[in-house]
Amino acid sequence: MVIENENKEIEQLIRDLAGKLLEEKQVDVIIGYTEGTVPLSSSPIVIDKAEDVDKLIWNNLCYINLAKYLVPRIPTLMNEEGQKLKVGIVSKGCVGRALIHLSVEHQLDLESIKIIGIPCNGIINRKKIEDEIGEREIFDISVSGDNIIVKGRDFEKVFPFNEYMNELCKVCQVKSPPFLEDICVGECLENPVIEDDFSDIAEFDSKTTEEKWEYIKSLLETCTRCYACREACPMCYCNLCFVDQNQPVWFGKTTGYSDIFVFHLVRAMHMAGRCVGCGACSSACPMGIDLNLINRSLEKIAKERFNFTTGIDPRSLPPMMAYDIEDKEEFMMEED
Amino acid sequence: MEYKILKKDQIIKLYNDLTKDYNFFAPIKEKRNIVFRKITNPEEIVLDYLNSKVPPKEILFPEKDILFEYKINDNEIELEEPKNLNEQNIIFGIRPCDAHSFVLLVNFFSQGDFKDEIIINRRKNTILIGIGCNTPKSTCFCTSVEGNPFQKDYMDVFLVDLQNEYLVEGISDKGKDLIKKLSWLADAKEMDIEKAQELKKQAEESITTKLDLKDIDKILDPNFDHPIWKEVSETCIGCGTCSFLCPTCTCFDVIDENVPNKNRGRRIRIWDTCQSCLYTLHTSGHNPRNSCIQRVRNRILHKFCYYPENYGMLGCVGCGRCVQLCPVNNDLRTIIEKIKKIEPKREEKVSA
Ligand code: SF4
Ligand code: SF4
Ligand code: SF4
Ligand code: SF4
């Protein structure tokens, strides 16, 4: 099916389910996406009335991971009396995975939410499109057939969607959220089986340590340390991030190279076996830094060492928080 | 008034002439972004950019600014003041909104008893060779904040892109002197000046974002507790992009770095943002701005209420960066429209 028809169907699915959940008072509010006010954007929205469901949209620019709105770092949605609201949340695959893993880490009670599952068809790589367009303003972006059409003052450009999708979406195998009895409505995946050969990062993996270092160094050079990546990430929920510790200060805070590197390195370590590959961090970065290769490498390590894929099974034990005598440890122990 | 012409291929000559006496900063493309850098290769200069990702405020107010370094020898403390404060700079190709922001920056850092000599000096030693915006973006609203795409008042020299060449106009005395030194610049013709005026008109007409900001502080002042703040902060994730990359935001943090056992260290100023939860966190653990509601409100009030009240000017230059870059599209223009719709409070009844 062509993408714009898929989008229409997904959008209808969202509106129908959201309306039903609100009307039947199964939830108090729905968190979803709405149209953005600038091209290449979309905006999260919270609605509480069934008549507002038409504000909910789906398109290939719904890049924010909505699970972020349910973590402790963001104030809990409450009613006037201070009671927690029951939330319905529009969930593409990676939003569902984030919700499940948040529950695994005891940050979220799945019973208190409804997951509106949708079959995500991929997110547009905004940065790559902007790179191609250069210093010209984009007025409009739309999807037609299998293509992305970008229009500006005196240009119109066509990009194949398959190629200009986020790198993480290209390899995503969990496009709908994993199914959970009584919690999921809509389209969900029953017992997803993940078979990932990580061929997308094979080239990066084959590089020498020096080459990888050069890549990461050049990647992070422009980081301003605004922490938008962290704030967009559903897994970065700590109320006091390691890098914000100031009594005493744990890490250097400047944009000097070593300080930037330590921030990203430690954040990456905290993401191992936790990142759900949603790409929200890279989408949010104002400097266009693409953290995908780091995230995919983490996913690969978790899969290879612990046969673990994040956010699939709410009964799983997160590998970095569980001890097993059989755990491989050669990567911690220097052999020679 | 004297107008000159700079051919596009003469930028290299201009650079070569000026770089002897000045640090020459200009917009270049670094990775994915247009940023201002002290350049060494004039071929890298990009002048037909829309607006830079990082505002040129980073030249006056760098992300990482070493305030001083110190050494302890026996019982003597040896302070080393920042170098290059007296070096002369040129910022080439700065846009009118960003030049406008320099007025705000200097004003802010010159208040009261604690003048920031570092930033004030840098500004004093910096010449702005700005350029008009022939094609403003749909998110630009300089005309709503006392600016316009060809505003030259804050520049020393002003350029207009006439397609094959630039019209050059000296604005300040410094700028006029500079042009005199560049004696090889050709004289402009009447036609060129007319063309520049036509471009100015076109540019102004092409601004689509118009905000009515008159007396907005009067609306904001009594509405600190209005429900609107919850509404406009509901989806904010507190990422700070809107303030980090805002040309008028001035918040900073000061940190000390000490080299243990080496008796030396340095004090560094880094950017900070009122959108970060750490910004107002007290030592006690109490945080007076503990949620996005208070933080988003602070950003808006600071720019559109406290700035007019304290300095008699708006704290925004209409560059549109925050509008373009907010990852959740919390559009400043929409926020302003909502504020304008706040019903004026009825006179509180005085009860006896
Ligand atoms: S969002 Fe980008 S610029 Fe900001 S801290 Fe993260 S990587 Fe650095
Ligand atoms: S690190 Fe990035 S890709 Fe991974 S869960 Fe966080 S936002 Fe998503
Ligand atoms: S508030 Fe937004 S539009 Fe105004 S100067 Fe700052 S970044 Fe530009
Ligand atoms: S850029 Fe947007 S999400 Fe980030 S702090 Fe500003 S308003 Fe909030």
XYZ file of C-alpha atoms and ligand atoms in Angstrom:
720
model
C 0.000 0.000 0.000
C 1.234 3.503 -0.694
C 2.368 5.397 2.336
C -0.177 8.187 2.380
C -3.002 5.622 2.426
C -1.285 3.768 5.238
C -1.025 7.040 7.118
C -4.718 7.756 6.637
C -5.593 4.304 7.958
C -3.324 4.640 10.976
C -4.759 8.082 11.678
C -8.315 6.711 11.512
C -7.356 3.854 13.817
C -5.963 6.338 16.350
C -9.038 8.578 16.234
C -11.502 5.695 16.525
C -9.716 4.107 19.458
C -9.019 7.381 21.232
C -12.661 8.405 20.886
C -13.830 5.064 22.214
C -11.469 5.082 25.196
C -12.521 8.603 26.146
C -16.229 8.019 25.646
C -16.197 4.819 27.665
C -14.174 6.661 30.308
C -11.506 3.979 30.141
C -8.998 6.814 30.166
C -9.039 10.478 31.208
C -6.634 11.769 28.589
C -4.976 10.671 25.385
C -1.415 11.563 24.520
C -0.879 11.607 20.792
C 0.542 13.664 17.965
C -0.873 16.691 16.221
C 0.115 18.736 13.181
C 3.187 20.926 13.619
C 3.297 24.635 12.831
C 6.566 24.484 10.908
C 7.421 22.036 8.136
C 9.303 18.884 9.216
C 7.715 18.995 12.637
C 4.884 17.459 14.574
C 3.752 18.234 18.058
C 2.702 16.026 20.958
C -0.767 16.821 22.264
C -2.857 15.851 25.270
C -6.613 15.707 24.699
C -9.375 14.961 27.175
C -12.552 15.213 25.093
C -13.837 12.755 22.528
C -14.781 15.636 20.219
C -11.109 16.608 19.993
C -9.954 13.331 18.454
C -9.673 14.908 15.027
C -6.717 16.860 16.347
C -4.840 13.568 16.543
C -2.816 12.831 13.451
C -0.348 10.329 12.128
C 2.351 11.117 9.611
C 5.980 10.203 9.092
C 7.174 13.125 11.185
C 5.838 11.846 14.505
C 9.344 11.418 15.839
C 8.936 12.193 19.549
C 8.749 9.161 21.830
C 5.554 9.865 23.766
C 6.559 7.490 26.568
C 8.663 10.419 27.785
C 5.498 12.071 29.127
C 4.991 9.259 31.611
C 8.398 9.168 33.275
C 9.239 10.670 36.682
C 11.328 13.468 35.158
C 8.165 15.014 33.695
C 5.389 16.031 36.126
C 2.683 13.377 36.399
C -0.612 14.179 34.703
C -3.100 14.910 37.476
C -6.611 16.250 37.734
C -7.595 19.291 39.789
C -7.966 17.147 42.903
C -4.437 15.886 42.547
C -5.398 12.395 41.449
C -3.361 10.624 38.808
C -5.039 10.560 35.443
C -5.530 7.381 33.515
C -3.694 7.844 30.250
C -4.172 6.419 26.781
C -1.028 6.705 24.758
C -0.652 6.503 21.003
C 2.113 3.964 20.573
C 4.221 3.108 17.621
C 6.488 0.127 18.215
C 9.277 2.000 19.981
C 6.842 3.873 22.241
C 5.372 0.515 23.282
C 8.855 -0.878 23.884
C 9.770 2.141 25.983
C 6.603 1.749 28.082
C 7.304 -1.942 28.657
C 10.891 -1.348 29.635
C 9.901 1.516 31.919
C 7.633 -0.938 33.694
C 10.466 -3.485 33.860
C 12.476 -0.788 35.633
C 9.529 -0.058 37.946
C 9.056 3.459 36.633
C 5.580 2.950 35.301
C 2.535 0.923 36.227
C 1.273 -0.565 32.974
C -2.108 -1.209 34.585
C -2.668 2.517 34.803
C -2.358 3.135 31.053
C -3.902 2.025 27.795
C -1.599 1.456 24.862
C -3.130 2.422 21.532
C -1.050 0.270 19.207
C -0.393 1.459 15.667
C 1.644 -0.151 12.878
C 4.320 2.514 12.367
C 5.543 2.847 8.808
C 8.724 4.742 9.520
C 9.888 8.241 10.386
C 11.456 10.653 7.928
C 15.104 11.475 8.509
C 14.692 15.244 8.827
C 18.387 15.947 9.110
C 19.197 14.100 5.907
C 16.486 15.999 4.015
C 17.733 19.318 5.405
C 21.262 18.414 4.343
C 20.082 17.832 0.792
C 18.063 21.042 0.622
C 20.823 23.193 2.104
C 20.304 26.880 2.800
C 16.827 27.170 1.352
C 13.643 27.273 3.345
C 11.348 24.271 3.184
C 7.687 25.328 3.019
C 6.026 21.988 2.729
C 6.795 18.316 3.052
C 4.420 15.527 2.136
C 4.453 11.866 1.262
C 3.086 10.639 -2.015
C 3.334 7.084 -3.286
C 6.690 5.881 -2.061
C 8.241 9.315 -2.142
C 8.765 12.303 0.063
C 8.014 15.576 -1.716
C 9.714 18.674 -0.396
C 8.714 22.121 -1.616
C 10.221 25.533 -1.130
C 10.184 28.991 -2.703
C 11.476 27.940 -6.102
C 12.189 24.281 -5.829
C 10.525 20.939 -5.485
C 12.498 17.812 -4.685
C 11.566 14.169 -4.499
C 13.242 11.673 -2.181
C 12.543 7.939 -1.999
C 11.029 7.274 1.423
C 12.885 3.985 1.871
C 16.179 5.763 1.659
C 15.274 8.889 3.614
C 13.815 7.089 6.590
C 15.601 7.214 9.947
C 18.364 4.625 9.990
C 16.825 3.034 13.075
C 13.418 2.735 11.372
C 15.038 0.954 8.426
C 16.040 -1.933 10.672
C 13.146 -1.781 13.133
C 11.456 -5.141 13.667
C 8.908 -4.037 16.239
C 6.798 -1.588 14.280
C 3.767 -2.119 16.522
C 3.974 -2.355 20.301
C 4.252 -5.866 21.777
C 0.788 -7.070 22.828
C -0.234 -6.959 26.496
C -3.536 -8.399 27.668
C -6.025 -5.762 28.910
C -3.602 -2.928 28.259
C -3.242 -2.824 24.499
C -5.895 -1.831 22.031
C -5.405 -1.402 18.315
C -2.723 -3.116 16.343
C -0.109 -4.888 18.445
C 2.391 -7.694 17.942
C 1.765 -10.993 19.697
C 5.012 -12.591 20.874
C 7.372 -10.708 18.605
C 10.449 -12.673 17.600
C 13.469 -10.536 16.897
C 16.039 -11.788 14.461
C 18.563 -9.099 13.864
C 21.827 -9.628 12.029
C 22.940 -6.032 12.655
C 24.193 -5.884 9.085
C 23.500 -2.130 9.099
C 26.386 -1.573 11.491
C 28.660 -4.311 10.135
C 30.779 -1.766 8.347
C 31.176 0.336 11.474
C 31.961 -2.781 13.507
C 34.725 -3.800 11.150
C 36.568 -0.538 11.749
C 39.613 -0.479 13.967
C 39.367 1.050 17.414
C 41.264 4.092 16.130
C 38.857 4.547 13.248
C 35.863 4.263 15.548
C 37.429 6.802 17.852
C 37.944 9.201 14.946
C 34.310 8.739 13.923
C 32.951 9.420 17.400
C 35.267 12.354 17.874
C 34.147 13.975 14.687
C 30.493 13.106 15.409
C 30.433 14.822 18.777
C 32.568 17.815 17.889
C 29.623 20.172 17.449
C 27.742 19.150 20.610
C 26.705 22.212 22.629
C 25.672 20.151 25.663
C 22.138 21.410 25.649
C 21.043 17.883 26.655
C 18.083 17.858 24.265
C 19.048 14.251 23.456
C 18.663 13.337 27.092
C 15.426 15.240 27.589
C 13.858 13.604 24.524
C 14.911 10.104 25.548
C 12.214 8.108 27.358
C 14.910 6.134 29.154
C 16.599 9.235 30.583
C 14.245 9.672 33.496
C 16.620 10.243 36.419
C 15.615 13.254 38.450
C 19.263 14.076 38.885
C 21.348 12.995 35.921
C 24.947 11.926 36.628
C 26.184 14.875 34.650
C 24.173 17.310 36.781
C 25.617 16.039 40.054
C 27.243 19.047 41.645
C 27.790 18.180 45.279
C 30.513 17.341 44.472
C 30.786 17.736 40.733
C 31.225 14.325 39.149
C 32.046 15.300 35.601
C 33.446 18.306 33.793
C 30.721 20.554 32.474
C 32.322 22.440 29.634
C 32.130 21.902 25.907
C 35.785 20.974 25.924
C 36.308 17.798 24.016
C 36.990 15.474 26.915
C 33.967 16.739 28.846
C 31.633 16.244 25.891
C 33.026 12.821 25.290
C 32.630 11.726 28.890
C 29.001 12.866 28.901
C 28.153 10.867 25.804
C 30.223 7.867 26.816
C 28.620 7.562 30.227
C 25.178 8.199 28.798
C 25.816 5.404 26.282
C 26.814 3.053 29.088
C 23.592 3.903 30.876
C 21.678 3.057 27.696
C 23.079 -0.428 27.154
C 20.188 -2.887 27.265
C 17.816 0.057 27.784
C 17.751 1.981 24.520
C 14.659 1.075 22.506
C 15.984 2.445 19.238
C 13.354 5.131 18.763
C 15.738 7.767 17.427
C 14.079 10.554 19.439
C 17.477 11.692 20.719
C 18.889 12.245 17.252
C 15.667 13.839 16.024
C 15.715 16.302 18.910
C 19.383 17.305 18.675
C 19.444 20.868 17.342
C 22.972 20.373 16.060
C 22.004 17.409 13.915
C 24.169 14.909 15.752
C 23.146 11.390 14.816
C 23.594 9.024 17.734
C 22.164 6.030 15.848
C 25.403 4.118 15.403
C 26.095 4.315 19.112
C 22.555 3.183 19.919
C 22.627 0.304 17.473
C 25.971 -0.855 18.831
C 24.461 -0.946 22.308
C 21.511 -2.953 21.060
C 23.891 -5.375 19.421
C 25.933 -5.878 22.562
C 22.803 -6.527 24.633
C 21.589 -9.033 22.057
C 24.887 -10.845 21.613
C 25.939 -11.057 25.228
C 22.601 -11.507 26.926
C 20.215 -12.446 24.132
C 18.180 -9.451 25.289
C 16.019 -7.083 23.296
C 14.740 -4.120 25.269
C 11.050 -3.541 25.822
C 9.579 -6.759 24.475
C 8.593 -8.641 27.600
C 7.365 -6.952 30.781
C 8.513 -9.945 32.845
C 12.094 -9.777 31.645
C 15.020 -8.893 33.856
C 17.150 -6.101 32.492
C 20.602 -7.553 31.826
C 22.493 -4.707 33.450
C 20.476 -5.066 36.629
C 20.494 -8.821 36.980
C 23.301 -11.204 37.799
C 23.729 -14.584 36.222
C 26.711 -16.784 36.907
C 26.748 -17.699 33.219
C 27.051 -14.062 32.134
C 29.843 -13.587 29.684
C 32.490 -11.404 31.165
C 35.418 -11.604 28.819
C 34.787 -8.007 27.769
C 35.345 -6.881 31.333
C 38.459 -8.936 31.943
C 41.548 -8.135 29.964
C 42.765 -11.368 28.413
C 46.410 -10.435 28.146
C 26.344 59.201 2.154
C 28.773 57.074 0.320
C 28.033 53.709 -1.174
C 30.581 51.276 -2.533
C 30.486 48.029 -4.425
C 32.141 44.788 -3.379
C 32.279 42.152 -6.105
C 31.532 38.650 -4.905
C 34.997 37.432 -5.897
C 36.559 40.285 -3.943
C 35.609 38.791 -0.589
C 38.935 37.001 -0.569
C 40.731 40.289 -1.090
C 38.660 41.876 1.665
C 39.546 39.028 3.985
C 43.237 39.243 3.118
C 43.261 42.986 3.742
C 41.443 42.860 7.058
C 42.813 39.696 8.563
C 46.149 41.400 9.246
C 44.583 43.627 11.878
C 41.482 41.718 12.868
C 40.271 38.280 13.862
C 37.917 37.656 11.000
C 34.727 35.811 11.988
C 32.282 34.713 9.304
C 29.497 32.183 8.756
C 30.664 28.813 7.484
C 29.095 25.401 7.217
C 30.488 23.164 9.940
C 29.106 19.646 9.700
C 25.359 20.206 9.234
C 25.207 23.708 10.643
C 25.928 27.293 9.734
C 28.024 28.756 12.531
C 30.333 31.740 12.950
C 33.986 30.841 13.140
C 37.264 32.693 13.026
C 38.144 31.701 9.519
C 41.429 30.908 7.899
C 40.075 30.128 4.475
C 37.824 32.836 2.984
C 36.530 30.382 0.388
C 34.542 28.744 3.170
C 32.402 31.803 3.858
C 28.688 31.228 3.225
C 26.820 34.520 2.898
C 23.546 33.366 1.373
C 22.585 31.457 4.481
C 19.108 31.725 6.017
C 20.193 32.121 9.600
C 22.993 30.501 11.547
C 22.177 27.543 13.794
C 24.233 28.906 16.660
C 23.815 32.676 16.974
C 26.977 34.799 16.752
C 26.471 35.699 20.416
C 28.980 32.893 20.926
C 31.728 35.265 19.817
C 31.002 37.764 22.610
C 29.724 35.185 25.026
C 31.355 31.831 24.219
C 29.905 28.514 25.358
C 33.120 27.998 27.226
C 34.852 31.159 28.411
C 37.925 30.953 30.610
C 37.616 33.851 33.064
C 41.015 33.379 34.643
C 43.610 30.754 35.404
C 45.600 30.537 38.602
C 48.731 28.986 39.946
C 49.769 28.689 43.572
C 53.524 29.027 44.086
C 54.433 28.494 47.724
C 52.122 31.022 49.321
C 51.713 33.278 46.332
C 48.664 33.100 44.128
C 49.396 33.977 40.560
C 46.382 35.006 38.505
C 46.392 34.934 34.774
C 43.797 37.139 33.128
C 42.219 36.047 29.854
C 44.359 36.746 26.839
C 43.215 38.248 23.539
C 40.718 40.605 25.178
C 42.244 43.504 23.331
C 42.380 41.795 19.995
C 40.286 43.430 17.313
C 37.497 41.399 15.731
C 35.357 41.658 12.657
C 32.120 39.761 12.396
C 31.378 39.502 8.729
C 27.950 38.587 7.412
C 25.963 38.991 10.612
C 22.178 39.263 10.141
C 20.192 42.253 11.448
C 18.380 40.301 14.185
C 21.651 38.976 15.555
C 23.257 42.418 15.456
C 20.189 43.671 17.349
C 20.797 40.955 19.954
C 24.250 42.436 20.647
C 22.543 45.573 21.948
C 20.622 43.410 24.409
C 23.673 41.403 25.405
C 25.778 44.473 26.118
C 22.931 46.113 27.989
C 22.494 43.053 30.159
C 26.176 42.658 30.935
C 26.581 46.374 31.752
C 23.951 46.591 34.481
C 24.555 47.832 37.980
C 27.779 47.580 39.904
C 28.995 44.391 38.331
C 29.878 45.187 34.796
C 31.196 42.306 32.791
C 34.392 43.802 31.456
C 35.213 40.746 29.383
C 32.052 40.892 27.307
C 31.920 44.692 27.190
C 35.500 44.814 25.941
C 34.942 42.159 23.347
C 32.008 44.135 21.994
C 34.020 47.360 21.981
C 36.721 45.672 19.972
C 34.355 44.169 17.445
C 33.280 45.648 14.139
C 30.103 44.334 12.565
C 29.940 44.036 8.804
C 26.346 42.899 8.493
C 24.176 41.860 5.621
C 20.469 42.361 4.884
C 18.127 39.397 4.520
C 16.777 39.222 0.983
C 14.679 36.153 1.762
C 13.532 36.140 5.399
C 12.175 32.834 6.657
C 8.517 32.237 7.361
C 9.417 32.054 11.055
C 11.245 35.408 11.140
C 9.400 38.220 12.893
C 11.970 40.959 13.274
C 9.435 43.547 12.073
C 7.326 42.813 15.160
C 10.186 43.562 17.531
C 11.387 46.912 16.257
C 13.610 45.444 13.606
C 13.445 44.730 9.920
C 15.323 42.530 7.462
C 17.453 45.471 6.333
C 17.979 47.099 9.702
C 21.430 48.624 9.601
C 21.423 50.758 12.750
C 23.336 48.222 14.807
C 25.985 47.559 12.174
C 29.217 49.345 11.419
C 29.109 48.434 7.768
C 26.037 47.174 5.970
C 25.957 44.982 2.875
C 23.125 44.288 0.485
C 23.326 41.267 -1.769
C 22.633 42.572 -5.290
C 23.092 39.116 -6.788
C 26.467 39.571 -8.496
C 27.917 42.019 -6.027
C 27.300 43.635 -2.682
C 26.344 47.214 -2.051
C 28.510 48.465 0.810
C 27.450 51.240 3.136
C 29.389 52.664 6.071
C 27.054 53.203 9.009
C 29.066 54.080 12.104
C 32.227 56.197 12.154
C 34.228 53.040 12.696
C 32.587 51.514 9.672
C 33.143 54.582 7.520
C 36.823 54.622 8.442
C 37.138 50.993 7.581
C 35.671 51.597 4.136
C 38.078 54.460 3.563
C 40.937 52.071 4.171
C 39.544 49.719 1.553
C 40.305 52.255 -1.154
C 40.025 49.665 -3.897
C 36.254 49.383 -3.469
C 34.457 50.702 -6.555
C 31.845 53.457 -6.250
C 28.215 52.394 -6.390
C 25.869 53.715 -9.054
C 22.469 55.262 -8.459
C 20.994 52.112 -10.003
C 22.580 49.900 -7.350
C 21.154 51.976 -4.522
C 17.717 51.850 -6.092
C 17.993 48.086 -6.467
C 18.900 47.771 -2.802
C 15.841 49.803 -1.857
C 13.664 47.576 -3.994
C 15.136 44.473 -2.285
C 14.488 45.994 1.113
C 10.868 46.570 0.237
C 10.457 43.046 -1.083
C 12.079 41.546 1.982
C 9.868 43.476 4.358
C 6.771 42.499 2.449
C 7.750 38.858 2.511
C 7.694 38.676 6.313
C 4.599 36.645 7.076
C 4.842 36.279 10.851
C 3.405 39.395 12.449
C 2.969 39.523 16.184
C 1.367 42.343 18.088
C 3.688 42.744 21.040
C 2.633 46.193 22.084
C 1.964 46.312 25.817
C 2.365 42.564 26.115
C 4.114 43.139 29.458
C 0.921 44.739 30.753
C -0.983 41.562 29.956
C 1.692 39.297 31.391
C 2.353 41.143 34.608
C -0.969 40.408 36.374
C -1.291 36.904 34.928
C 1.498 35.032 36.669
C -0.978 32.392 37.831
C -3.084 32.172 34.730
C -4.034 28.641 33.549
C -2.408 29.452 30.214
C 0.994 28.488 31.618
C -0.075 24.914 32.143
C -1.439 24.835 28.637
C 1.669 26.167 26.911
C 4.061 23.983 28.844
C 2.181 20.714 28.710
C 4.337 19.154 26.022
C 7.636 20.918 26.800
C 10.315 18.343 27.574
C 12.651 20.928 29.070
C 15.390 20.381 26.531
C 16.598 23.975 26.597
C 17.113 24.256 22.848
C 14.946 27.384 22.772
C 17.212 29.233 25.168
C 20.603 27.734 24.358
C 20.329 28.818 20.760
C 18.487 32.076 21.409
C 20.653 35.097 20.536
C 19.368 37.071 23.514
C 19.605 34.427 26.249
C 22.428 35.245 28.612
C 22.262 32.746 31.458
C 25.503 31.163 32.464
C 27.028 28.958 35.094
C 30.481 29.427 36.555
C 32.580 26.405 37.368
C 36.015 25.915 38.825
C 38.361 23.289 37.541
C 41.270 22.402 39.751
C 44.120 20.112 38.877
C 44.595 18.108 42.050
C 48.103 18.235 43.519
C 49.307 20.560 40.801
C 48.290 23.797 42.506
C 46.689 25.199 39.440
C 43.238 25.581 37.999
C 40.872 27.821 36.133
C 37.458 29.415 36.377
C 35.185 28.913 33.407
C 31.876 30.413 32.382
C 29.588 28.050 30.480
C 26.122 28.491 29.038
C 23.191 27.587 31.229
C 19.465 27.718 30.631
C 16.425 28.496 32.753
C 14.767 25.505 31.069
C 17.043 23.088 32.916
C 15.747 21.639 36.186
C 19.139 22.221 37.765
C 19.046 25.948 37.096
C 17.100 26.943 40.204
C 17.854 23.943 42.401
C 18.838 25.152 45.873
C 21.497 23.530 48.018
C 18.721 22.506 50.391
C 17.117 20.426 47.663
C 14.232 22.860 47.279
C 13.555 23.937 43.726
C 11.362 27.023 43.279
C 10.918 26.241 39.590
C 10.363 22.569 39.862
C 8.368 21.920 36.700
C 8.160 22.890 33.067
C 5.165 25.103 33.879
C 7.319 27.467 35.887
C 10.271 27.212 33.549
C 8.370 27.896 30.349
C 6.633 30.785 32.095
C 9.965 32.194 33.152
C 11.347 32.158 29.629
C 8.338 33.998 28.273
C 8.077 36.457 31.162
C 11.759 37.241 31.049
C 11.680 38.181 27.409
C 8.278 39.816 27.176
C 7.607 41.204 30.645
C 10.767 41.654 32.746
C 12.811 42.962 29.830
C 10.317 45.722 28.979
C 9.831 46.528 32.672
C 13.531 46.614 33.545
C 15.190 47.872 30.399
C 12.366 49.364 28.338
C 12.890 46.934 25.475
C 11.721 43.510 24.404
C 13.992 40.561 25.130
C 13.454 38.950 21.746
C 14.831 39.933 18.342
C 12.502 37.789 16.287
C 15.055 35.440 14.762
C 12.679 32.486 14.931
C 15.318 29.975 16.039
C 13.255 28.745 18.971
C 10.267 28.351 16.662
C 12.232 26.310 14.161
C 14.176 24.171 16.573
C 11.896 23.184 19.446
C 11.694 19.393 19.130
C 8.087 19.314 20.330
C 7.135 22.340 18.240
C 6.103 24.471 21.185
C 5.852 27.477 18.889
C 6.585 30.859 20.475
C 4.213 32.503 18.006
C 1.348 30.318 19.215
C 2.236 31.088 22.825
C 2.152 34.829 22.080
C -1.192 34.527 20.327
C -2.610 32.727 23.345
C -1.274 35.405 25.676
C -2.870 38.122 23.566
C -6.222 36.389 24.026
C -6.078 36.512 27.814
C -9.098 38.473 28.983
C -8.070 41.533 30.952
C -8.755 40.978 34.632
C -11.748 42.859 35.892
C -10.979 45.432 38.555
C -10.829 43.599 41.854
C -13.733 44.674 43.996
C -12.538 46.616 46.982
C -14.415 45.347 49.948
C -14.803 47.522 52.918
S 21.070 17.171 21.861
Fe 22.860 17.260 20.548
S 23.936 19.169 21.081
Fe 22.459 18.742 22.741
S 23.671 17.568 24.250
Fe 22.683 16.040 22.929
S 24.180 15.601 21.286
Fe 24.824 17.523 22.330
S 18.923 6.689 23.481
Fe 17.850 7.665 21.763
S 17.144 5.930 20.496
Fe 17.646 5.095 22.541
S 15.703 5.137 23.712
Fe 16.802 7.071 24.133
S 15.960 8.533 22.619
Fe 15.421 6.459 21.889
S 12.997 34.104 21.790
Fe 13.119 32.858 19.926
S 12.645 34.313 18.251
Fe 13.129 35.539 20.084
S 15.312 35.989 19.882
Fe 15.131 34.120 21.139
S 15.302 32.394 19.667
Fe 14.899 34.278 18.490
S 12.856 23.911 22.932
Fe 10.711 23.320 23.296
S 10.822 21.393 24.495
Fe 12.836 22.370 24.599
S 12.739 23.604 26.499
Fe 12.158 24.972 24.816
S 9.911 24.852 24.714
Fe 10.624 23.105 25.958
